Amino acid sequence: IGVQAPITGSYANEGQGIDKSVRLLVEQKNAEGGLLGKKIEVYTCDDEGTAQAAAICGRELVNKGVIAVIGSYTSTCAQAAQKIYYNAGVLQTSDGTADALTENSYWTFFRNSNPNSAEAVYTADWMVNKKKYDRIAVITDYSTFAQGLGNAVVEETKKLGGNIIYTGKIKANSQNYTPILTKIKSLNPDVIYFSGYYSDGGLLRAQQKQLGINADFIGGGG
């Protein structure tokens, strides 16, 4: 089997965790005699958290002769290799949540987490009906995951009558997010919703506090 994951790059912690988990399970299964009487082999390819490297991984793992692939961690990388696995008849499972991952009806693809659209329904209900926020700012990045989730949250929030006062995008891993936060500060939000990954979310929250923006901060499932 193959493992496609970000072993290096911004999401290396998650990627290495996925790889180690798979190898531990395979080691335990092989100690019991393997699967159908055969030992399981694992091939890992580092997709670096980028679409370009993910496509290379797809071709590399197919050429290795794997029958199934676990990965990738991000929706962008899972999608970049998805058609390659489909064309080769290689099964793929991913925890990517972008709805786009299941819109092509590739029989080889299996999602093991809820899609963005499901998370958005809960998030919108929480912000509008539970917390009763009046002024909601939404930030996404350019990844498949973040854009899909952010757009879904905006759509569901508006359906419930919520007031979206701002939507904007950041470039992931940029480190300095004060320009977009300064714009948001002038709009006086009572909550900032960020649909991207936790590494950027932590920086956004820290810089929000440094700028004295007195608003709650909510992150998505990344």
mmCIF file of C-alpha atoms in Angstrom:
data_model
loop_
_atom_site.group_PDB
_atom_site.id
_atom_site.type_symbol
_atom_site.label_atom_id
_atom_site.label_comp_id
_atom_site.label_asym_id
_atom_site.label_seq_id
_atom_site.Cartn_x
_atom_site.Cartn_y
_atom_site.Cartn_z
ATOM 1 C CA ILE A 1 0.000 0.000 0.000
ATOM 2 C CA GLY A 2 1.064 3.594 -0.464
ATOM 3 C CA VAL A 3 1.120 6.529 1.901
ATOM 4 C CA GLN A 4 0.899 9.973 0.314
ATOM 5 C CA ALA A 5 1.458 12.612 2.964
ATOM 6 C CA PRO A 6 3.338 15.860 3.692
ATOM 7 C CA ILE A 7 6.444 14.421 5.345
ATOM 8 C CA THR A 8 8.130 17.818 4.965
ATOM 9 C CA GLY A 9 6.732 21.333 4.716
ATOM 10 C CA SER A 10 4.150 23.250 6.720
ATOM 11 C CA TYR A 11 2.056 20.175 7.530
ATOM 12 C CA ALA A 12 4.935 17.812 8.301
ATOM 13 C CA ASN A 13 3.683 17.040 11.812
ATOM 14 C CA GLU A 14 0.431 15.666 10.418
ATOM 15 C CA GLY A 15 2.098 13.886 7.535
ATOM 16 C CA GLN A 16 4.690 12.189 9.691
ATOM 17 C CA GLY A 17 1.958 11.180 12.126
ATOM 18 C CA ILE A 18 -0.036 9.573 9.317
ATOM 19 C CA ASP A 19 3.014 7.705 8.036
ATOM 20 C CA LYS A 20 4.030 6.432 11.473
ATOM 21 C CA SER A 21 0.468 5.354 12.270
ATOM 22 C CA VAL A 22 0.172 3.363 9.054
ATOM 23 C CA ARG A 23 3.560 1.706 9.602
ATOM 24 C CA LEU A 24 2.651 0.782 13.178
ATOM 25 C CA LEU A 25 -0.615 -0.821 12.078
ATOM 26 C CA VAL A 26 1.134 -2.683 9.255
ATOM 27 C CA GLU A 27 3.816 -3.925 11.651
ATOM 28 C CA GLN A 28 1.124 -5.229 13.995
ATOM 29 C CA LYS A 29 -0.835 -6.845 11.156
ATOM 30 C CA ASN A 30 2.265 -8.496 9.703
ATOM 31 C CA ALA A 31 3.116 -9.871 13.147
ATOM 32 C CA GLU A 32 -0.256 -11.622 13.053
ATOM 33 C CA GLY A 33 0.557 -13.207 9.708
ATOM 34 C CA GLY A 34 -0.253 -10.391 7.332
ATOM 35 C CA LEU A 35 -3.317 -9.980 5.148
ATOM 36 C CA LEU A 36 -4.705 -13.049 3.385
ATOM 37 C CA GLY A 37 -1.491 -14.818 4.237
ATOM 38 C CA LYS A 38 0.751 -12.153 2.695
ATOM 39 C CA LYS A 39 2.984 -9.533 4.294
ATOM 40 C CA ILE A 40 1.978 -5.924 3.720
ATOM 41 C CA GLU A 41 4.562 -3.530 2.286
ATOM 42 C CA VAL A 42 4.375 0.245 2.684
ATOM 43 C CA TYR A 43 5.717 2.830 0.253
ATOM 44 C CA THR A 44 5.673 6.442 1.412
ATOM 45 C CA CYS A 45 5.810 9.468 -0.867
ATOM 46 C CA ASP A 46 6.276 12.997 0.465
ATOM 47 C CA ASP A 47 3.819 15.325 -1.292
ATOM 48 C CA GLU A 48 5.207 18.321 0.666
ATOM 49 C CA GLY A 49 1.688 19.693 1.040
ATOM 50 C CA THR A 50 1.721 20.967 -2.557
ATOM 51 C CA ALA A 51 -0.376 19.977 -5.579
ATOM 52 C CA GLN A 52 2.664 19.685 -7.836
ATOM 53 C CA ALA A 53 4.455 17.222 -5.549
ATOM 54 C CA ALA A 54 1.181 15.352 -4.963
ATOM 55 C CA ALA A 55 0.786 14.647 -8.676
ATOM 56 C CA ILE A 56 4.360 13.326 -8.753
ATOM 57 C CA CYS A 57 3.543 11.090 -5.775
ATOM 58 C CA GLY A 58 0.492 9.753 -7.563
ATOM 59 C CA ARG A 59 2.546 8.618 -10.538
ATOM 60 C CA GLU A 60 5.360 7.299 -8.338
ATOM 61 C CA LEU A 61 3.091 5.161 -6.160
ATOM 62 C CA VAL A 62 1.199 3.793 -9.151
ATOM 63 C CA ASN A 63 4.523 2.844 -10.730
ATOM 64 C CA LYS A 64 5.432 1.065 -7.480
ATOM 65 C CA GLY A 65 2.439 -1.191 -8.045
ATOM 66 C CA VAL A 66 0.464 -0.270 -4.922
ATOM 67 C CA ILE A 67 -3.166 -1.408 -4.798
ATOM 68 C CA ALA A 68 -4.328 1.304 -2.378
ATOM 69 C CA VAL A 69 -3.155 4.682 -1.085
ATOM 70 C CA ILE A 70 -3.784 6.439 2.210
ATOM 71 C CA GLY A 71 -3.637 10.170 1.634
ATOM 72 C CA SER A 72 -3.314 12.877 1.491
ATOM 73 C CA TYR A 73 -3.760 15.088 4.529
ATOM 74 C CA THR A 74 -4.876 18.152 2.559
ATOM 75 C CA SER A 75 -7.760 18.316 0.118
ATOM 76 C CA THR A 76 -5.580 20.093 -2.439
ATOM 77 C CA CYS A 77 -3.047 17.258 -2.494
ATOM 78 C CA ALA A 78 -5.671 14.510 -2.420
ATOM 79 C CA GLN A 79 -7.387 16.106 -5.397
ATOM 80 C CA ALA A 80 -4.141 16.584 -7.348
ATOM 81 C CA ALA A 81 -3.462 12.826 -7.317
ATOM 82 C CA GLN A 82 -7.060 11.649 -7.379
ATOM 83 C CA LYS A 83 -7.458 11.199 -11.138
ATOM 84 C CA ILE A 84 -4.095 9.423 -11.391
ATOM 85 C CA TYR A 85 -5.234 6.777 -8.909
ATOM 86 C CA TYR A 86 -8.638 6.531 -10.585
ATOM 87 C CA ASN A 87 -7.129 5.930 -14.017
ATOM 88 C CA ALA A 88 -4.872 3.226 -12.549
ATOM 89 C CA GLY A 89 -7.667 1.567 -10.553
ATOM 90 C CA VAL A 90 -5.866 2.256 -7.270
ATOM 91 C CA LEU A 91 -8.054 2.792 -4.204
ATOM 92 C CA GLN A 92 -7.522 6.056 -2.315
ATOM 93 C CA THR A 93 -8.741 7.137 1.100
ATOM 94 C CA SER A 94 -8.254 10.637 2.469
ATOM 95 C CA ASP A 95 -9.342 12.804 5.373
ATOM 96 C CA GLY A 96 -9.669 15.733 2.971
ATOM 97 C CA THR A 97 -12.984 17.478 3.577
ATOM 98 C CA ALA A 98 -13.483 19.502 0.380
ATOM 99 C CA ASP A 99 -16.807 18.644 -1.256
ATOM 100 C CA ALA A 100 -15.048 18.705 -4.639
ATOM 101 C CA LEU A 101 -13.291 15.441 -3.763
ATOM 102 C CA THR A 102 -16.494 13.458 -4.266
ATOM 103 C CA GLU A 103 -18.064 15.497 -7.060
ATOM 104 C CA ASN A 104 -16.373 13.500 -9.851
ATOM 105 C CA SER A 105 -17.776 10.157 -8.663
ATOM 106 C CA TYR A 106 -14.422 8.385 -8.837
ATOM 107 C CA TRP A 107 -15.193 4.868 -7.620
ATOM 108 C CA THR A 108 -11.626 4.556 -6.310
ATOM 109 C CA PHE A 109 -11.955 7.419 -3.798
ATOM 110 C CA PHE A 110 -13.190 7.129 -0.210
ATOM 111 C CA ARG A 111 -13.503 10.027 2.222
ATOM 112 C CA ASN A 112 -13.096 9.248 5.936
ATOM 113 C CA SER A 113 -14.322 12.556 7.360
ATOM 114 C CA ASN A 114 -17.351 14.803 6.999
ATOM 115 C CA PRO A 115 -17.398 17.163 3.989
ATOM 116 C CA ASN A 116 -17.103 20.937 4.330
ATOM 117 C CA SER A 117 -20.794 21.396 3.616
ATOM 118 C CA ALA A 118 -21.722 19.405 6.732
ATOM 119 C CA GLU A 119 -19.317 21.350 8.941
ATOM 120 C CA ALA A 120 -20.601 24.645 7.526
ATOM 121 C CA VAL A 121 -24.183 23.914 8.600
ATOM 122 C CA TYR A 122 -23.087 23.396 12.201
ATOM 123 C CA THR A 123 -20.747 26.416 12.183
ATOM 124 C CA ALA A 124 -23.358 28.773 10.788
ATOM 125 C CA ASP A 125 -25.952 27.623 13.301
ATOM 126 C CA TRP A 126 -23.459 28.117 16.132
ATOM 127 C CA MET A 127 -22.548 31.645 15.060
ATOM 128 C CA VAL A 128 -26.045 32.876 14.225
ATOM 129 C CA ASN A 129 -28.381 31.018 16.593
ATOM 130 C CA LYS A 130 -26.177 30.055 19.539
ATOM 131 C CA LYS A 131 -23.688 32.916 19.840
ATOM 132 C CA LYS A 132 -25.910 35.438 18.021
ATOM 133 C CA TYR A 133 -23.004 37.301 16.424
ATOM 134 C CA ASP A 134 -24.126 40.463 14.616
ATOM 135 C CA ARG A 135 -20.977 41.237 12.609
ATOM 136 C CA ILE A 136 -19.095 38.288 11.112
ATOM 137 C CA ALA A 137 -15.782 38.504 9.245
ATOM 138 C CA VAL A 138 -14.609 35.500 7.221
ATOM 139 C CA ILE A 139 -11.025 34.749 6.168
ATOM 140 C CA THR A 140 -9.934 31.889 3.903
ATOM 141 C CA ASP A 141 -6.736 30.974 2.091
ATOM 142 C CA TYR A 142 -6.309 29.747 -1.491
ATOM 143 C CA SER A 143 -6.381 26.011 -0.764
ATOM 144 C CA THR A 144 -9.202 23.765 -1.979
ATOM 145 C CA PHE A 145 -10.117 22.957 1.617
ATOM 146 C CA ALA A 146 -10.194 26.517 2.963
ATOM 147 C CA GLN A 147 -12.028 28.046 0.018
ATOM 148 C CA GLY A 148 -14.639 25.312 -0.020
ATOM 149 C CA LEU A 149 -15.252 25.524 3.706
ATOM 150 C CA GLY A 150 -15.216 29.320 3.803
ATOM 151 C CA ASN A 151 -17.674 29.631 0.920
ATOM 152 C CA ALA A 152 -19.965 27.039 2.488
ATOM 153 C CA VAL A 153 -19.930 28.837 5.851
ATOM 154 C CA VAL A 154 -20.771 32.161 4.201
ATOM 155 C CA GLU A 155 -23.620 30.571 2.244
ATOM 156 C CA GLU A 156 -25.109 28.792 5.253
ATOM 157 C CA THR A 157 -24.715 31.867 7.464
ATOM 158 C CA LYS A 158 -26.592 34.028 4.995
ATOM 159 C CA LYS A 159 -29.372 31.426 4.779
ATOM 160 C CA LEU A 160 -29.881 31.864 8.525
ATOM 161 C CA GLY A 161 -29.949 35.657 8.227
ATOM 162 C CA GLY A 162 -26.421 36.197 9.523
ATOM 163 C CA ASN A 163 -24.560 39.401 8.722
ATOM 164 C CA ILE A 164 -21.278 38.792 6.867
ATOM 165 C CA ILE A 165 -19.441 42.114 6.929
ATOM 166 C CA TYR A 166 -16.208 40.951 5.302
ATOM 167 C CA THR A 167 -14.721 38.084 3.285
ATOM 168 C CA GLY A 168 -11.057 37.969 2.350
ATOM 169 C CA LYS A 169 -8.151 35.649 1.568
ATOM 170 C CA ILE A 170 -4.627 35.235 2.850
ATOM 171 C CA LYS A 171 -1.683 33.463 1.292
ATOM 172 C CA ALA A 172 -0.903 30.536 3.581
ATOM 173 C CA ASN A 173 2.426 30.558 5.442
ATOM 174 C CA SER A 174 2.912 34.298 4.889
ATOM 175 C CA GLN A 175 3.662 34.966 8.599
ATOM 176 C CA ASN A 176 2.422 38.584 8.533
ATOM 177 C CA TYR A 177 -1.355 39.014 8.427
ATOM 178 C CA THR A 178 -1.631 42.518 9.846
ATOM 179 C CA PRO A 179 -2.809 44.091 6.539
ATOM 180 C CA ILE A 180 -5.999 42.012 6.333
ATOM 181 C CA LEU A 181 -6.548 42.206 10.080
ATOM 182 C CA THR A 182 -6.212 45.998 9.986
ATOM 183 C CA LYS A 183 -8.980 46.131 7.368
ATOM 184 C CA ILE A 184 -11.160 43.911 9.524
ATOM 185 C CA LYS A 185 -10.499 45.970 12.648
ATOM 186 C CA SER A 186 -11.985 49.058 10.991
ATOM 187 C CA LEU A 187 -15.237 47.120 10.453
ATOM 188 C CA ASN A 188 -15.617 46.319 14.158
ATOM 189 C CA PRO A 189 -16.521 42.609 13.929
ATOM 190 C CA ASP A 190 -17.651 40.613 16.931
ATOM 191 C CA VAL A 191 -16.212 37.394 15.474
ATOM 192 C CA ILE A 192 -13.550 36.394 12.940
ATOM 193 C CA TYR A 193 -14.027 33.019 11.268
ATOM 194 C CA PHE A 194 -10.971 31.435 9.610
ATOM 195 C CA SER A 195 -11.426 28.376 7.392
ATOM 196 C CA GLY A 196 -7.752 27.536 6.799
ATOM 197 C CA TYR A 197 -5.183 25.410 8.611
ATOM 198 C CA TYR A 198 -4.185 25.714 12.253
ATOM 199 C CA SER A 199 -0.627 26.914 11.553
ATOM 200 C CA ASP A 200 -1.960 30.117 9.987
ATOM 201 C CA GLY A 201 -4.880 30.277 12.397
ATOM 202 C CA GLY A 202 -2.541 30.529 15.364
ATOM 203 C CA LEU A 203 -0.668 33.428 13.800
ATOM 204 C CA LEU A 204 -3.886 35.201 12.852
ATOM 205 C CA ARG A 205 -5.183 34.915 16.397
ATOM 206 C CA ALA A 206 -1.911 36.158 17.909
ATOM 207 C CA GLN A 207 -1.719 39.125 15.531
ATOM 208 C CA GLN A 208 -5.396 39.880 16.114
ATOM 209 C CA LYS A 209 -4.675 40.284 19.810
ATOM 210 C CA GLN A 210 -1.584 42.391 19.100
ATOM 211 C CA LEU A 211 -3.738 44.759 17.050
ATOM 212 C CA GLY A 212 -6.297 44.989 19.836
ATOM 213 C CA ILE A 213 -9.182 43.516 17.834
ATOM 214 C CA ASN A 214 -11.760 42.646 20.470
ATOM 215 C CA ALA A 215 -13.545 39.841 18.635
ATOM 216 C CA ASP A 216 -13.968 36.120 19.108
ATOM 217 C CA PHE A 217 -11.962 33.863 16.807
ATOM 218 C CA ILE A 218 -13.327 30.625 15.334
ATOM 219 C CA GLY A 219 -11.393 28.125 13.220
ATOM 220 C CA GLY A 220 -12.487 25.298 10.954
ATOM 221 C CA GLY A 221 -11.478 21.659 11.055
ATOM 222 C CA GLY A 222 -7.981 22.265 9.648
#
